[in-house]
PDB file of C-alpha atoms in Angstrom:
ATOM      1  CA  UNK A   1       9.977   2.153  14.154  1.00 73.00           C
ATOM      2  CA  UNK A   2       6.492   2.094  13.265  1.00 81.00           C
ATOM      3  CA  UNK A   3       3.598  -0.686  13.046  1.00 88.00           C
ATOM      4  CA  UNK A   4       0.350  -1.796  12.012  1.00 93.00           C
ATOM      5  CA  UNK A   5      -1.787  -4.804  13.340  1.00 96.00           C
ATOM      6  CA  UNK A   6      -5.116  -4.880  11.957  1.00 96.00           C
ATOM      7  CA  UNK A   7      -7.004  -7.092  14.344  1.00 96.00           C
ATOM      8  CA  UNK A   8      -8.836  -9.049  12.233  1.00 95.00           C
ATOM      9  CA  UNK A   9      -7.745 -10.656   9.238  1.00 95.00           C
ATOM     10  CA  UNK A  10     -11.603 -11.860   7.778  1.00 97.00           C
ATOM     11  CA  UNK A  11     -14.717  -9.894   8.560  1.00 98.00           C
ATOM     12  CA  UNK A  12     -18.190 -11.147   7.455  1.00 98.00           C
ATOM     13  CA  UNK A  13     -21.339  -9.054   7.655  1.00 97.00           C
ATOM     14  CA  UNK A  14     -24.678  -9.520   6.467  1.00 97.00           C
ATOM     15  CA  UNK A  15     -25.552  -6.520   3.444  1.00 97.00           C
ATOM     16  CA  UNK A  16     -26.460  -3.525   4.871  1.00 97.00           C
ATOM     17  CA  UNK A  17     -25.485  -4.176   8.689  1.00 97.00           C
ATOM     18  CA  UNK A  18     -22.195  -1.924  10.436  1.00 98.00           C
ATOM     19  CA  UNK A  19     -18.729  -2.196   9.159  1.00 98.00           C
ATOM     20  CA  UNK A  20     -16.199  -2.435  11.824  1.00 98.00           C
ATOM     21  CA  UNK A  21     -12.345  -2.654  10.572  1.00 98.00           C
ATOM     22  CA  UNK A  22     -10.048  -2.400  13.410  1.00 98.00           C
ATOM     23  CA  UNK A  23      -6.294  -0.709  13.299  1.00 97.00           C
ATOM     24  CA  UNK A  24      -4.255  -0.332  16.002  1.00 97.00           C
ATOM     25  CA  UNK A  25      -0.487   1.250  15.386  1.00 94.00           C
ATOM     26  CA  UNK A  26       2.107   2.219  16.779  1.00 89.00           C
ATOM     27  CA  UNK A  27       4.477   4.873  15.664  1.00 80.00           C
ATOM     28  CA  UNK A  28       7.430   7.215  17.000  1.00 72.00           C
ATOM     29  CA  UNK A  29       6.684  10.711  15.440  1.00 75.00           C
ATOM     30  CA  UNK A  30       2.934  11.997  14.794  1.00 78.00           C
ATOM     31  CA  UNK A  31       1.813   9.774  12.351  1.00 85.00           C
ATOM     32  CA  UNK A  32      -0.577  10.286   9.440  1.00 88.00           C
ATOM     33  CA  UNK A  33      -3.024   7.157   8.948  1.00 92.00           C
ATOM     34  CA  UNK A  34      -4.565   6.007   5.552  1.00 94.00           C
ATOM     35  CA  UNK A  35      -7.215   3.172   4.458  1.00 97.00           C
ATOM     36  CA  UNK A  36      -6.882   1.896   1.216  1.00 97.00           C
ATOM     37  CA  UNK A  37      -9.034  -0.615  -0.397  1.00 97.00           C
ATOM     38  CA  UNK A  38      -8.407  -3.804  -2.881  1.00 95.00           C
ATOM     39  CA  UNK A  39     -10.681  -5.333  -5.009  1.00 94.00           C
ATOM     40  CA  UNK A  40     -10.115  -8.673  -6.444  1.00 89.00           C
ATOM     41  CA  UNK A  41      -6.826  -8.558  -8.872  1.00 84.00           C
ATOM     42  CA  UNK A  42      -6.980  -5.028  -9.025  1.00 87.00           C
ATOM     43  CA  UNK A  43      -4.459  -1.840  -7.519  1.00 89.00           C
ATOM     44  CA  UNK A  44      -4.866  -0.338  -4.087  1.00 94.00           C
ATOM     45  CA  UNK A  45      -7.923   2.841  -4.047  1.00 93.00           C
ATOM     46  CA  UNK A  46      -7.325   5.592  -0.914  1.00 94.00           C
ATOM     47  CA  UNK A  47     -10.184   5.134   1.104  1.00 96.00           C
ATOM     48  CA  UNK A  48      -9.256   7.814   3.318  1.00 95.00           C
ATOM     49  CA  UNK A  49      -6.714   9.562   5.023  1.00 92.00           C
ATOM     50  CA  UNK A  50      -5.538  11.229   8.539  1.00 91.00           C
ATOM     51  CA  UNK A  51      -3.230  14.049   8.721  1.00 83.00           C
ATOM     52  CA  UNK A  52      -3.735  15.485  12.262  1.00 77.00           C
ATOM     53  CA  UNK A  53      -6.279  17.694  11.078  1.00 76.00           C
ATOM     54  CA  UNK A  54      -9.989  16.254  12.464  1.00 84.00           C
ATOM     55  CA  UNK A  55      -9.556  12.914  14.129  1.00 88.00           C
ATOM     56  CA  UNK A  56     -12.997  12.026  12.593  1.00 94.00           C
ATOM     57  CA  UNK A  57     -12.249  11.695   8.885  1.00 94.00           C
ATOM     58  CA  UNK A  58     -15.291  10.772   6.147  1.00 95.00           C
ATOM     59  CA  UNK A  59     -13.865   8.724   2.909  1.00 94.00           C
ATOM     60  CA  UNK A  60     -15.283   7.773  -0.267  1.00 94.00           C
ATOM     61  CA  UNK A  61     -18.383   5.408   0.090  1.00 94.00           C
ATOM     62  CA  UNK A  62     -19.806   6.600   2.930  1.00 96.00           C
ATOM     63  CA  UNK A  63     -16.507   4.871   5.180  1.00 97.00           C
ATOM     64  CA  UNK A  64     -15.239   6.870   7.869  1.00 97.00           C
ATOM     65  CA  UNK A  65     -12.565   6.499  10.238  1.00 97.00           C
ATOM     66  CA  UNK A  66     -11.740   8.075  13.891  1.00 94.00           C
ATOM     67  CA  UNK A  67      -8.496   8.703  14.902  1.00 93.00           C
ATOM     68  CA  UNK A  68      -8.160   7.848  18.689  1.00 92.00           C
ATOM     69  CA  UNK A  69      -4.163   8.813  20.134  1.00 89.00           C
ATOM     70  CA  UNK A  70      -5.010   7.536  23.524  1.00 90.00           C
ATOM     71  CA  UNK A  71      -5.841   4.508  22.082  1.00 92.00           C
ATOM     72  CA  UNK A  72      -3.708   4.334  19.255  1.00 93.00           C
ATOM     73  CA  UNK A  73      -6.284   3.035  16.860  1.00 95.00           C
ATOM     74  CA  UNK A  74      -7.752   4.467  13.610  1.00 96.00           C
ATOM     75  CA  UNK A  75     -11.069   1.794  12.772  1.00 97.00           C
ATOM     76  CA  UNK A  76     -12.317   1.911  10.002  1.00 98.00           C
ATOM     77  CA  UNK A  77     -16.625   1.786   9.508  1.00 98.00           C
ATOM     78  CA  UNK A  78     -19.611   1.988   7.654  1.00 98.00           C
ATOM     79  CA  UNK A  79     -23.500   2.217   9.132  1.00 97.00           C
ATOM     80  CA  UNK A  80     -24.240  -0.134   6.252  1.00 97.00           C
ATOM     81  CA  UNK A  81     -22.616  -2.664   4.308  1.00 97.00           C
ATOM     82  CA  UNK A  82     -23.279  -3.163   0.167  1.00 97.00           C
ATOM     83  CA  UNK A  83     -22.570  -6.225  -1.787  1.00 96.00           C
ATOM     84  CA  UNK A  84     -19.593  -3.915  -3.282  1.00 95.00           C
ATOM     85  CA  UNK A  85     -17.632  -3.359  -0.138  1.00 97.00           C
ATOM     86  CA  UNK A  86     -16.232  -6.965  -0.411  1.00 97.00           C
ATOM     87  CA  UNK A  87     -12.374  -6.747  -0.801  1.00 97.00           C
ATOM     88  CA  UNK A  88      -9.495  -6.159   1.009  1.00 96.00           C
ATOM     89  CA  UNK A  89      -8.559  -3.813   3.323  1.00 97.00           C
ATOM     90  CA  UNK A  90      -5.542  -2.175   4.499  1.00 96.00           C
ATOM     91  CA  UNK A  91      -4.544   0.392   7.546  1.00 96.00           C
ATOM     92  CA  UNK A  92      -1.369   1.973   6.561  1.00 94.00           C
ATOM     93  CA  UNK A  93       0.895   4.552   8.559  1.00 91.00           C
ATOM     94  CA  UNK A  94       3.351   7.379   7.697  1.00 87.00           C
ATOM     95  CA  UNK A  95       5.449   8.668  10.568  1.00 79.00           C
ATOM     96  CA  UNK A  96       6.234  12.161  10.466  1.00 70.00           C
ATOM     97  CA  UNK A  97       9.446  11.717  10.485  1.00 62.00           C
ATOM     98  CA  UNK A  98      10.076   9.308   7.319  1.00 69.00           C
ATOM     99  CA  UNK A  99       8.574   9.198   3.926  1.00 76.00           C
ATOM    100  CA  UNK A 100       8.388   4.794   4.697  1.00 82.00           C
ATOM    101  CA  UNK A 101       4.352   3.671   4.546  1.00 87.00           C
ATOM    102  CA  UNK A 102       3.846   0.333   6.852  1.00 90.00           C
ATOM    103  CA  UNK A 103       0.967  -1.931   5.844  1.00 93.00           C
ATOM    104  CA  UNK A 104      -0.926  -3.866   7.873  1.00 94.00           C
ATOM    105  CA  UNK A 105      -1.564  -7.477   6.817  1.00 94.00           C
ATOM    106  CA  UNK A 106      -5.322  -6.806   5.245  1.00 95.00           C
ATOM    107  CA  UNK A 107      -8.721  -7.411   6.419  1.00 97.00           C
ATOM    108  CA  UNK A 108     -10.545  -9.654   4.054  1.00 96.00           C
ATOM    109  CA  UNK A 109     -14.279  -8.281   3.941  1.00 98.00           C
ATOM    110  CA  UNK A 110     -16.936 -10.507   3.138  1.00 97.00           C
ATOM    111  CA  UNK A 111     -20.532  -9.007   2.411  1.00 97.00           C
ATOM    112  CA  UNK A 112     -22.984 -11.540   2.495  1.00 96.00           C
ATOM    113  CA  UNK A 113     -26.701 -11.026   0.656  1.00 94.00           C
TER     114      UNK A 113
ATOM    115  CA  UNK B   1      -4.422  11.024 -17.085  1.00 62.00           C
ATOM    116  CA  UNK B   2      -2.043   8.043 -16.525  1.00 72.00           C
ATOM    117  CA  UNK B   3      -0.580   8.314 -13.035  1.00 92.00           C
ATOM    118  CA  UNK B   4       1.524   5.369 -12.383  1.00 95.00           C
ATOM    119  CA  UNK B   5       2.308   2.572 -14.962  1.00 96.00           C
ATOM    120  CA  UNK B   6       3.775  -0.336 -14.280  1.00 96.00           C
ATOM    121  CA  UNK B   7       5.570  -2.432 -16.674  1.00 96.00           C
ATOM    122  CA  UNK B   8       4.966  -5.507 -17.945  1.00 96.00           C
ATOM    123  CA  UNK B   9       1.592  -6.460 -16.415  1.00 95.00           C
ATOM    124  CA  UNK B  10       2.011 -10.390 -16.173  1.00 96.00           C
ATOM    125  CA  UNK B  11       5.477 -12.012 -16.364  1.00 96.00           C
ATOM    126  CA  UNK B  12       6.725 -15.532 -16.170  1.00 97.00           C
ATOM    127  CA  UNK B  13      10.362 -16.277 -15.385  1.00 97.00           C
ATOM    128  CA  UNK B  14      12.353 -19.319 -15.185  1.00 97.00           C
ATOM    129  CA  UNK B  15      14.932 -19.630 -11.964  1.00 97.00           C
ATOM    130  CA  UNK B  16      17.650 -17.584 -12.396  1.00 97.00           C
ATOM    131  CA  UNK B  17      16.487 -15.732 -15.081  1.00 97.00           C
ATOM    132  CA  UNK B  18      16.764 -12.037 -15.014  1.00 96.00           C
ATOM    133  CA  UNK B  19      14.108  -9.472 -15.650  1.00 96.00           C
ATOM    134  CA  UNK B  20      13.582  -5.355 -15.523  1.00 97.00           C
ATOM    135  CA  UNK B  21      10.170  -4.245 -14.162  1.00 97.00           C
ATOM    136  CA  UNK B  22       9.642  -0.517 -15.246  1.00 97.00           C
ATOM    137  CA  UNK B  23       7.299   2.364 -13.084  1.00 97.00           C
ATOM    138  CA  UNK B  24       6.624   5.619 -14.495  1.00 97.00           C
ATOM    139  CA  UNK B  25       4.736   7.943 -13.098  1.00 96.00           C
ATOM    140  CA  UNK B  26       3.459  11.505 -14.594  1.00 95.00           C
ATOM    141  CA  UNK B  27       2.748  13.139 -11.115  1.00 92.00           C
ATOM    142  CA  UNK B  28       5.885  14.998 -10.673  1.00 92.00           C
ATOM    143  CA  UNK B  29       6.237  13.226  -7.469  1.00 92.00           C
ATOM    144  CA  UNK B  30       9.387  13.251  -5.612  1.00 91.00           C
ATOM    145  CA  UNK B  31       8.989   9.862  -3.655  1.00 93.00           C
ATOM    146  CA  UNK B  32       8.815   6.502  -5.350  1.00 95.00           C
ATOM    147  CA  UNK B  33       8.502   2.762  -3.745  1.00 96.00           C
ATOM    148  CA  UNK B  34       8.821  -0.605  -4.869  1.00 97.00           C
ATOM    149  CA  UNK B  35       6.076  -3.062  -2.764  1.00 97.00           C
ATOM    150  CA  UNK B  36       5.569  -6.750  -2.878  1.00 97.00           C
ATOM    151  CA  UNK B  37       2.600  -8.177  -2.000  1.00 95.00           C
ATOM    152  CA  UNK B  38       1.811 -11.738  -0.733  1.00 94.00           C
ATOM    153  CA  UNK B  39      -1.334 -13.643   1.083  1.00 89.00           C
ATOM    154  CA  UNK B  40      -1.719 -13.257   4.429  1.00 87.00           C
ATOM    155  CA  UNK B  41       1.662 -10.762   4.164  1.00 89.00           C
ATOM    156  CA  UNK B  42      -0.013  -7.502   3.500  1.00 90.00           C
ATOM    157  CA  UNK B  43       2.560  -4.939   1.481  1.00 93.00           C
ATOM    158  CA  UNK B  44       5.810  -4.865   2.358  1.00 95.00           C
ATOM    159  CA  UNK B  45       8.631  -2.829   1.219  1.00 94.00           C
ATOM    160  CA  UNK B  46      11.254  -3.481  -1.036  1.00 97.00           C
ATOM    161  CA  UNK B  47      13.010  -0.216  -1.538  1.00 96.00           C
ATOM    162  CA  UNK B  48      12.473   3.680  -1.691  1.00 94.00           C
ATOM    163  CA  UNK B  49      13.463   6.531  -3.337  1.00 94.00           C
ATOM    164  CA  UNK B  50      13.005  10.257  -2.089  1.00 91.00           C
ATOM    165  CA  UNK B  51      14.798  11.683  -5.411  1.00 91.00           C
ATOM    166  CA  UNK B  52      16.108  11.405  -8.273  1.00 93.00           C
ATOM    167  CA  UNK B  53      19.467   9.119  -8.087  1.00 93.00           C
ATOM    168  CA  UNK B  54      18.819   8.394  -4.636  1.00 93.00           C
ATOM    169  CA  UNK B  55      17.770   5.016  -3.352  1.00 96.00           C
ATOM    170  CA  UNK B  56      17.264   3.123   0.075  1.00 94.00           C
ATOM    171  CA  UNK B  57      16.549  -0.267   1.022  1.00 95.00           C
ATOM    172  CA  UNK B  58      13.209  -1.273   2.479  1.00 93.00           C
ATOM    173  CA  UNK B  59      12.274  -3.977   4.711  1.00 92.00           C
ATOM    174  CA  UNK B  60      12.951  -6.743   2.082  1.00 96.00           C
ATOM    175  CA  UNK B  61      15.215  -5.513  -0.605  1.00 97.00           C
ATOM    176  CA  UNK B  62      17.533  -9.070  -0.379  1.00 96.00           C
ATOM    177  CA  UNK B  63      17.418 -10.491  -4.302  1.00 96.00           C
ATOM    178  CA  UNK B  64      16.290  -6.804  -5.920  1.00 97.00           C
ATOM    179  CA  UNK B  65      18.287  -3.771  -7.021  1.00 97.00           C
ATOM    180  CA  UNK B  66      16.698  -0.452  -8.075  1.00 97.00           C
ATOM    181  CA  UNK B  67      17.388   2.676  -9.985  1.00 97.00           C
ATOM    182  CA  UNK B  68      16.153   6.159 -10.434  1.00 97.00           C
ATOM    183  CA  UNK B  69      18.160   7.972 -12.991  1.00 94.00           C
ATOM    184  CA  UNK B  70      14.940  10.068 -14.052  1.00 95.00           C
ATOM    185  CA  UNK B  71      12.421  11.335 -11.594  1.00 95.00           C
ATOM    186  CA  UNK B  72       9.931  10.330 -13.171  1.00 96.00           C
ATOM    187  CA  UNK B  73      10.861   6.577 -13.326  1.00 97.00           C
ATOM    188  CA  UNK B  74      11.733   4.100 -11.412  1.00 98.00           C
ATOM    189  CA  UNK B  75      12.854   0.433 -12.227  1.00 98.00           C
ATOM    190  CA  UNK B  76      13.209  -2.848 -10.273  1.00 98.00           C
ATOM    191  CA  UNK B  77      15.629  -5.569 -10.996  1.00 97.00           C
ATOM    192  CA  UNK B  78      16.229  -9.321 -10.277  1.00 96.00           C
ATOM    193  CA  UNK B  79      19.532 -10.141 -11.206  1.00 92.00           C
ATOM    194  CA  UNK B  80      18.676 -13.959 -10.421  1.00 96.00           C
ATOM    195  CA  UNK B  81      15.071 -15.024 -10.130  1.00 96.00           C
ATOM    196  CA  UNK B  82      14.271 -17.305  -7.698  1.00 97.00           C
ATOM    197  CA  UNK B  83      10.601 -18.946  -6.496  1.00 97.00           C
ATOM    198  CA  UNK B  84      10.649 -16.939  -3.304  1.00 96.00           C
ATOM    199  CA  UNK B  85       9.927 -13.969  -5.720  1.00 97.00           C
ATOM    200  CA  UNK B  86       6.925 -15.256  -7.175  1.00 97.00           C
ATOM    201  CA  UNK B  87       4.646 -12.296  -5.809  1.00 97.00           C
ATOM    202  CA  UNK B  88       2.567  -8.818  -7.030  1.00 96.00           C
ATOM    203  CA  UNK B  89       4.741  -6.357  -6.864  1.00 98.00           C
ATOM    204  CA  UNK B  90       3.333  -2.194  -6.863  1.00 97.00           C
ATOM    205  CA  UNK B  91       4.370   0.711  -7.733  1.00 97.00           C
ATOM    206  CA  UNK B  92       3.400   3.611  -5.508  1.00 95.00           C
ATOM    207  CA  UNK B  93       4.923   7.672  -5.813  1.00 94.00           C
ATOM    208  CA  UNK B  94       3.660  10.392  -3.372  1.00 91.00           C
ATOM    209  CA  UNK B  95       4.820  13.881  -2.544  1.00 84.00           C
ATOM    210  CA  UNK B  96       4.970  15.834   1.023  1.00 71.00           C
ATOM    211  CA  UNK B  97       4.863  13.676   4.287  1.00 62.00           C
ATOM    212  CA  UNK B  98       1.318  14.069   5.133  1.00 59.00           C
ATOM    213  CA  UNK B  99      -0.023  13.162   2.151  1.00 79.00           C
ATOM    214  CA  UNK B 100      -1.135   9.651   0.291  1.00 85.00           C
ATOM    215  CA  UNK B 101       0.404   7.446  -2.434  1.00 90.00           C
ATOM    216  CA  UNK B 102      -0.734   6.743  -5.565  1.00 92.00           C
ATOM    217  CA  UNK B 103      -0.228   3.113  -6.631  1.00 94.00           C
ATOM    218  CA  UNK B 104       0.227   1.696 -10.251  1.00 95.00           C
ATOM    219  CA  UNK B 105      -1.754  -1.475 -10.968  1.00 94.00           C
ATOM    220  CA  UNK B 106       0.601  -4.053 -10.073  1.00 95.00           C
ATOM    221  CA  UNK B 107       2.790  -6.828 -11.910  1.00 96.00           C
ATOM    222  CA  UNK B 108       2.426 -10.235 -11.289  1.00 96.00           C
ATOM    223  CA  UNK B 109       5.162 -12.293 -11.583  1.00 97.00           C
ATOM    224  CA  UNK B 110       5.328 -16.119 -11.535  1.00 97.00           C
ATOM    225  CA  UNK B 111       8.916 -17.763 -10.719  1.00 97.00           C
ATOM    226  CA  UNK B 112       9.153 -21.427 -11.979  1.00 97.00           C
TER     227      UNK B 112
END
C-alpha cells in the first residue's frame, strides 16, 4: 500500500523568502509523485509532476521539486515566495502498479507581506 | 475546452434524502475517481473506475454507490444522506499510469 505524510500541515514565510514543502512517501512499486495546488474554494491546479524521468523536476511558478529514493521524499520549493503562493498544498503518489492517487493531508501556505 | 464538469455546484440535502452528483469529462480518459475532501483530511477516495462499466471501491466508499455506463461520465450516489457526508467532493479522470489527473471544480454539499 502506498502513503503520503506531508510534514507540515501550516507553513508561514515572509514574501519573497524560500519555500520549503516537505513530502515524504512511501510506496511498493516505482511511484510517480505530483504537487498540486488549491486556492481558496477553488479545484486542485498540477503544480508538477515526477515520472522517473529527472529526479529534479521544474513546475509552473517557478516551484520545483527533487525526487530523493534514498530518502523517500519529493519537497516541494521556491527561492522566493509571492503574496499569490498562499493556498493549499498537496503531495500526491501513483504507484506503478495501480491507477489509485493517495493524498497527503495539505500544507496550508501562508505568505506574509 | 471543458475538461471535467461536475454537477450541481452547491447542494443542500436534508438527512436521508437522496441525491445524484454527475462528472463528465471530454478528455477521452479511461480512468475516473470520485474524492471527498475535508479539513485537516486531505483527499481521500471514494471509488474508481478504470473503464467503462467497471467500478471499485476506494478507501471510503461506505454510504456512496457509483456508475459508469458511458466513458465519458461518471455519477455518484447517496442513497441516504447523512451529516457525515457534508463534504467537497471532486471529480478527477486521467489516462496512462505515469501521468496526472485532471480535476473538475468540486461540489459542495451541505447535509442538515
Amino acid at each position: 500500500a502506498q502513503s503520503v505524510t506531508q510534514l507540515d500541515s501550516h507553513v508561514s514565510v515572509s514574501e519573497g523568502t524560500p519555500v520549503l514543502l516537505r513530502c515524504n512517501y512511501s510506496s511498493s512499486y516505482s511511484p510517480s509523485l505530483f504537487w498540486y495546488v488549491q486556492h481558496p474554494n477553488k479545484g486542485l491546479q498540477l503544480l508538477l509532476k515526477y515520472t522517473s524521468a529527472a529526479t529534479l523536476v521544474k513546475g509552473i511558478n517557478g516551484f520545483e521539486a527533487e525526487f530523493k529514493k534514498s530518502e523517500t521524499s519529493f519537497h516541494l520549493t521556491k527561492p522566493s515566495a509571492h503574496m499569490s503562493d498562499a493556498a493549499e498544498y498537496f503531495c500526491v503518489v501513483r504507484p506503478g502498479s495501480n491507477y489509485k492517487l493517495t493524498f497527503g493531508k495539505g500544507t496550508l501556505l501562508t505568505v506574509n507581506p | 475546452n471543458a475538461g471535467v464538469t461536475q454537477t450541481p455546484k452547491f447542494r443542500v440535502l436534508k438527512t436521508g434524502q437522496s441525491m445524484t452528483l454527475l462528472c463528465a469529462q471530454d478528455m477521452n480518459h479511461e480512468y475516473m475517481y470520485w474524492y471527498r475532501q475535508d479539513p485537516g483530511m486531505g483527499l481521500r477516495l471514494i471509488h474508481y473506475s478504470v473503464g467503462e462499466g467497471t467500478t471499485a471501491k476506494g478507501e471510503v466508499p461506505d454510504g456512496y454507490n457509483v456508475s459508469r455506463l458511458k466513458k465519458q461520465n461518471f455519477l455518484l450516489g447517496l442513497e441516504s444522506a447523512a451529516p457525515s457526508q457534508t463534504s467537497v467532493y471532486f471529480c478527477a479522470s486521467g489516462t496512462r499510469r505515469d501521468t496526472e489527473a485532471f480535476f473538475g471544480q468540486g461540489t459542495r454539499l451541505t447535509v442538515v
